[in-house]
PDB file of C-alpha atoms and ligand atoms in Angstrom:
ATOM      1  CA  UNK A   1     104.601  90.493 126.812  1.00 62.00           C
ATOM      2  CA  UNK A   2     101.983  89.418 124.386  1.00 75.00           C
ATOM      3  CA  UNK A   3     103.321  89.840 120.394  1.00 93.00           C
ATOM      4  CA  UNK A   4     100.979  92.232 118.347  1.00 96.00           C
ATOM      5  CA  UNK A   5     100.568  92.949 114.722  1.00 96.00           C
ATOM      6  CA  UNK A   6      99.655  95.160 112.146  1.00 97.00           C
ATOM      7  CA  UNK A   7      96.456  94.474 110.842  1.00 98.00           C
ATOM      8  CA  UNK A   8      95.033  96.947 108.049  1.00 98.00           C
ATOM      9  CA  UNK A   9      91.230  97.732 108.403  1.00 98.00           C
ATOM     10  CA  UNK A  10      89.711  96.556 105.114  1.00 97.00           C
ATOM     11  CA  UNK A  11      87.432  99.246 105.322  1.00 96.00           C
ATOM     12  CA  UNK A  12      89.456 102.316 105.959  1.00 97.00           C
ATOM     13  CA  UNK A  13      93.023 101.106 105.317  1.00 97.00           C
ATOM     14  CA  UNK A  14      93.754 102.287 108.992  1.00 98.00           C
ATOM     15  CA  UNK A  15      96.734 100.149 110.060  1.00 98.00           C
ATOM     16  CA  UNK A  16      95.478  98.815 113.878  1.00 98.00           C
ATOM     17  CA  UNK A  17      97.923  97.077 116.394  1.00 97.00           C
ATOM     18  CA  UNK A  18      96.148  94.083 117.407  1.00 97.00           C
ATOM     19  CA  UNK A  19      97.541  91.501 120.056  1.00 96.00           C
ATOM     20  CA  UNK A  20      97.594  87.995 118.543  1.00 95.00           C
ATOM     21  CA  UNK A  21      95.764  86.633 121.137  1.00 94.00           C
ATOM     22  CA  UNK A  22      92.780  89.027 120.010  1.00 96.00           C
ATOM     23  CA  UNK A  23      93.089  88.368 116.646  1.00 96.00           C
ATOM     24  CA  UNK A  24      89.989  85.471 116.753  1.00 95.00           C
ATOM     25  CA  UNK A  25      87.671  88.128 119.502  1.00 96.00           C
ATOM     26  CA  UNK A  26      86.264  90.114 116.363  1.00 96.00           C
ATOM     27  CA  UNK A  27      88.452  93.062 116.582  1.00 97.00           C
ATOM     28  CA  UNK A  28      87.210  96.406 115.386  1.00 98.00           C
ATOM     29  CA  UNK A  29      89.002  99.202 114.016  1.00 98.00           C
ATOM     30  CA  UNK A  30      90.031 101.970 115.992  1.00 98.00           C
ATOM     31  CA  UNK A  31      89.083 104.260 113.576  1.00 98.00           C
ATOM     32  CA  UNK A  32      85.858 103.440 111.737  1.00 98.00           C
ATOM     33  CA  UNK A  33      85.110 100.799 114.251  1.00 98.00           C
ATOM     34  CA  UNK A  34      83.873  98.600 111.492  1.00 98.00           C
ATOM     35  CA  UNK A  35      85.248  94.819 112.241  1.00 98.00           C
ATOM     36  CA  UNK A  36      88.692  94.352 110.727  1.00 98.00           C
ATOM     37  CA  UNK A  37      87.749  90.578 109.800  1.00 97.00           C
ATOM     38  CA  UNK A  38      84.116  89.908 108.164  1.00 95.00           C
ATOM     39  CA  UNK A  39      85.391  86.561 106.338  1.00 95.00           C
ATOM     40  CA  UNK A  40      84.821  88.336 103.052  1.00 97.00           C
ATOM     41  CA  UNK A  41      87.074  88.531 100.505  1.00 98.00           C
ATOM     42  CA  UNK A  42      87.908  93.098 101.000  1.00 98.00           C
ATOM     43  CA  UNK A  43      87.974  94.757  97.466  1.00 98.00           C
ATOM     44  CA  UNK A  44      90.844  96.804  96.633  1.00 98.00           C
ATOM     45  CA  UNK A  45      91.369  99.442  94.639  1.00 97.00           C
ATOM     46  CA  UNK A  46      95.381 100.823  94.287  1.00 97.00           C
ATOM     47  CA  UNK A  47      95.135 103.076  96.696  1.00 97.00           C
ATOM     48  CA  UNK A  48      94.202 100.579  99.718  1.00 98.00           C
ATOM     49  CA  UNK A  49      96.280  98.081  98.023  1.00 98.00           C
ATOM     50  CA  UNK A  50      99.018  99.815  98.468  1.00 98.00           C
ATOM     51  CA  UNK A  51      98.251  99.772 102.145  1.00 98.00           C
ATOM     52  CA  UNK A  52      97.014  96.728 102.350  1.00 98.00           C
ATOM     53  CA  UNK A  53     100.433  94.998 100.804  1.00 97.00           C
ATOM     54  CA  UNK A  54     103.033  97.458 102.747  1.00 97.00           C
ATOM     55  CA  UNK A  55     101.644  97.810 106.374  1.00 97.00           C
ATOM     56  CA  UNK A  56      99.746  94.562 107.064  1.00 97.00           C
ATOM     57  CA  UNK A  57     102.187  91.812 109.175  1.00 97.00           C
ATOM     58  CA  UNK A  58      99.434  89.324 108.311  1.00 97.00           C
ATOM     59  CA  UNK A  59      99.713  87.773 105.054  1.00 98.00           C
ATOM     60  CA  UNK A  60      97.759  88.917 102.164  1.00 98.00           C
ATOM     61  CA  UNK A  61      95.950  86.923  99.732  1.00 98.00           C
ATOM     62  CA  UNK A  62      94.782  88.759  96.356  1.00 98.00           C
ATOM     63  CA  UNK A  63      92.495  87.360  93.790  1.00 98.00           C
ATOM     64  CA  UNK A  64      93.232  89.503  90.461  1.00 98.00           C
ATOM     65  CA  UNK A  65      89.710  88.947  88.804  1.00 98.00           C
ATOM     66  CA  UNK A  66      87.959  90.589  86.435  1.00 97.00           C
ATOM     67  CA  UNK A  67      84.019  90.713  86.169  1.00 96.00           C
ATOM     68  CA  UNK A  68      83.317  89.614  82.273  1.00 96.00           C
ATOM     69  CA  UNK A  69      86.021  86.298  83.351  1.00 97.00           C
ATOM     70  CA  UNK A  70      84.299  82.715  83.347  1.00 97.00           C
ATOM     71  CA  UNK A  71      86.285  81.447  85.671  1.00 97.00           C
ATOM     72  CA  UNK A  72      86.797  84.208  87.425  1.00 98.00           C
ATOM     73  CA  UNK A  73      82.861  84.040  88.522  1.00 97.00           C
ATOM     74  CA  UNK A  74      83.404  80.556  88.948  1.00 96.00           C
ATOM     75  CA  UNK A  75      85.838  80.606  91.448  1.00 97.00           C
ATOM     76  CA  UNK A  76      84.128  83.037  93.626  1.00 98.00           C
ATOM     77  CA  UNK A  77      82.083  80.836  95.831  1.00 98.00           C
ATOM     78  CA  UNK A  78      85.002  78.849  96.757  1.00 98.00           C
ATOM     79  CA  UNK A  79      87.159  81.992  97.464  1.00 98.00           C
ATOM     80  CA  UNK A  80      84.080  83.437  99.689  1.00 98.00           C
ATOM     81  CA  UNK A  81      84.453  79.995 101.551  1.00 98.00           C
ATOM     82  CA  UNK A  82      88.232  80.616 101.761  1.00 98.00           C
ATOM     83  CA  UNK A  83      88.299  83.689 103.364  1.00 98.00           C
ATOM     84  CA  UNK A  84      86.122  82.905 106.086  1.00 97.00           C
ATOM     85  CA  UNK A  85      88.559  79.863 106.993  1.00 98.00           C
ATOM     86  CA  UNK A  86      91.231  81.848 106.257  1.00 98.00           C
ATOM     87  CA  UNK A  87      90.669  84.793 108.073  1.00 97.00           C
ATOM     88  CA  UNK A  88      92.080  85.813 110.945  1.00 97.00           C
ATOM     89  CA  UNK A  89      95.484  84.430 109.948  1.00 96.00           C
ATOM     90  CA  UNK A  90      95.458  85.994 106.635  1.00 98.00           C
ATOM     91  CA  UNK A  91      94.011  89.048 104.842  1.00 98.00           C
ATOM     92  CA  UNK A  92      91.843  87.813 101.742  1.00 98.00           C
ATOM     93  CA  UNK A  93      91.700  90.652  99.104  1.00 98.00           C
ATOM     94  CA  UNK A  94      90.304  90.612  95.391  1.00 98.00           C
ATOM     95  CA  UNK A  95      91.124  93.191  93.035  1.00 98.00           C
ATOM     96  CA  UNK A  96      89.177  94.078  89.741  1.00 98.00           C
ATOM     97  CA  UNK A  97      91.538  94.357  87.464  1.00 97.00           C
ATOM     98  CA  UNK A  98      89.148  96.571  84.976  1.00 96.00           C
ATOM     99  CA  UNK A  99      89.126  99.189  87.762  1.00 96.00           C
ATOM    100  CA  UNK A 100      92.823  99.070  88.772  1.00 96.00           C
ATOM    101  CA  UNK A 101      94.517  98.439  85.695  1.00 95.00           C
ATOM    102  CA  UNK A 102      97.494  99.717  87.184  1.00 96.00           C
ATOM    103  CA  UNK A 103      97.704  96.629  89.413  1.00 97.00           C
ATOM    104  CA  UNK A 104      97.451  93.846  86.973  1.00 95.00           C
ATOM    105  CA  UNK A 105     100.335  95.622  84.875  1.00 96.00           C
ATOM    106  CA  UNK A 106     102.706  96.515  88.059  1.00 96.00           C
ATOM    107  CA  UNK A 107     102.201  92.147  88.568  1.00 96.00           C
ATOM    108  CA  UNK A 108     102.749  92.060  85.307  1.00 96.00           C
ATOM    109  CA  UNK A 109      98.982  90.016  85.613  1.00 95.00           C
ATOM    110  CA  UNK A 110      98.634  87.617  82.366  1.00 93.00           C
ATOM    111  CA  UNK A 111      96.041  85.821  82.963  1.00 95.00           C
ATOM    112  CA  UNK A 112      92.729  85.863  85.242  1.00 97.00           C
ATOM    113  CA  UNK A 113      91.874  84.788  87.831  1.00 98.00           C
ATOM    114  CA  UNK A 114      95.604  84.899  89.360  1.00 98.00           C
ATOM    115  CA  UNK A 115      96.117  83.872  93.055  1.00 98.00           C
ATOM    116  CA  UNK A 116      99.168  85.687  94.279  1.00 98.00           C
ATOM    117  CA  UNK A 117      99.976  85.696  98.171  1.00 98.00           C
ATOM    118  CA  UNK A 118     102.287  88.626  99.175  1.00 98.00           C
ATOM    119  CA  UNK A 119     104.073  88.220 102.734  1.00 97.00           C
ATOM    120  CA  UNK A 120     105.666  91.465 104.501  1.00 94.00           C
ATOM    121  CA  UNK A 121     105.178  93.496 100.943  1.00 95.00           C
ATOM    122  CA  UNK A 122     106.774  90.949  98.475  1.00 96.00           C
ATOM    123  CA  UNK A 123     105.139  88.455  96.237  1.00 97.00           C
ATOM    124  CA  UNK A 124     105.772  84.669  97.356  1.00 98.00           C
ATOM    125  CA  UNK A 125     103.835  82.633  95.396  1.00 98.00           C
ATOM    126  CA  UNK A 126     101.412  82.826  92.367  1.00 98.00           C
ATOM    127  CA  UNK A 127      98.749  80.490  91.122  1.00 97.00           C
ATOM    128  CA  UNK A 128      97.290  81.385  87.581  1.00 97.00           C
ATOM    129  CA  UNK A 129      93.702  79.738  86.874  1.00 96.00           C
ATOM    130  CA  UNK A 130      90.463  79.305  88.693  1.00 97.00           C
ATOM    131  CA  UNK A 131      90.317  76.942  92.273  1.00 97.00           C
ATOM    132  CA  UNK A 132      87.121  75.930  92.115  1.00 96.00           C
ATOM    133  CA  UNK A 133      87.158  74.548  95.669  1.00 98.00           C
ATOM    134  CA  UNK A 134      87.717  76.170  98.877  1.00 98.00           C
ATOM    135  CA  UNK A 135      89.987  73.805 100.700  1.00 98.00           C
ATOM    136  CA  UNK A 136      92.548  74.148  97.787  1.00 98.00           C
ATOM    137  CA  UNK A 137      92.447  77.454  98.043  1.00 98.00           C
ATOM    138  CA  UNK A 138      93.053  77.375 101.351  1.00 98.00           C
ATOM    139  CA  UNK A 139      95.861  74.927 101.085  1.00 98.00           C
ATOM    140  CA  UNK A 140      97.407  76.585  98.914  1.00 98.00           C
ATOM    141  CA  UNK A 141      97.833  79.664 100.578  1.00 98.00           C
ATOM    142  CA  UNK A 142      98.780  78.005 103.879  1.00 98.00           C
ATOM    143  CA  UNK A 143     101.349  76.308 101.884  1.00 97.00           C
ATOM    144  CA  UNK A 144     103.029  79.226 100.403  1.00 97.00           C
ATOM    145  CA  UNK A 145     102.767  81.409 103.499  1.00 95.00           C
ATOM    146  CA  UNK A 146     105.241  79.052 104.535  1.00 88.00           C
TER     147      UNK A 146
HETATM  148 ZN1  LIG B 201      88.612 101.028 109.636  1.00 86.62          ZN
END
């Protein structure tokens, strides 16, 4: 029996079962058919964050930004770069905290941009301040996902 796992459409926020083995053949969502992995980073607002955080068995990387933030504009590139590496293993989110204010206070968000990887619905690991380069992002992530 091959393992499968929940994997949230970034799209719709339909939770899909995918088989692990299929995770790197492009899957599409069964429901919009749109593919669940486009190695961009998926905005979130609250709503599909929410999914996102409780139903996804893949680990979920969120980049609490903000669109007026230096760094924050700074780090994009690199975090672009990131998700395509990171992706399928991971889900790599961003969420503007000036249209989900709910978020940053919930996370209890201080400063921006803040890295924070949540695994099965919890909050491992936090990094506050701009990675300019992708391979730390990506280290670090693969590090705390640990
Ligand atoms: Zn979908």
């Amino acid at each position: 029996m091959t393992e499968s796992l929940h994997v949230v459409c970034p799209r719709c926020q339909t939770t899909n079962r995918v088989r692990v083995d299929q995770l790197r053949s492009a899957p599409d969502c069964g429901h919009c058919k749109k593919a669940l992995f486009d190695g961009h980073p998926a905005a979130l607002d609250e709503a599909a964050f929410d999914k996102q955080i409780g139903r996804s068995q893949l680990p979920v990387l969120v980049d609490f930004w903000a669109p007026w933030c230096g760094p924050c504009r700074m780090m994009a590139p690199a975090y672009e770069q990131a998700a395509a590496q990171l992706e399928p293993r991971f889900r790599v989110a961003k969420v503007n905290t000036e249209e989900a204010p709910g978020l940053g206070a919930r996370f209890n968000i201080r400063s921006i941009p803040t890295l924070a990887l949540f695994v099965n619905g919890r909050e491992v690991a936090r990094q506050p301040g701009a990675l300019t380069r992708a391979a730390d992002i990506v280290a670090w992530a693969q590090n705390a996902a640990r």
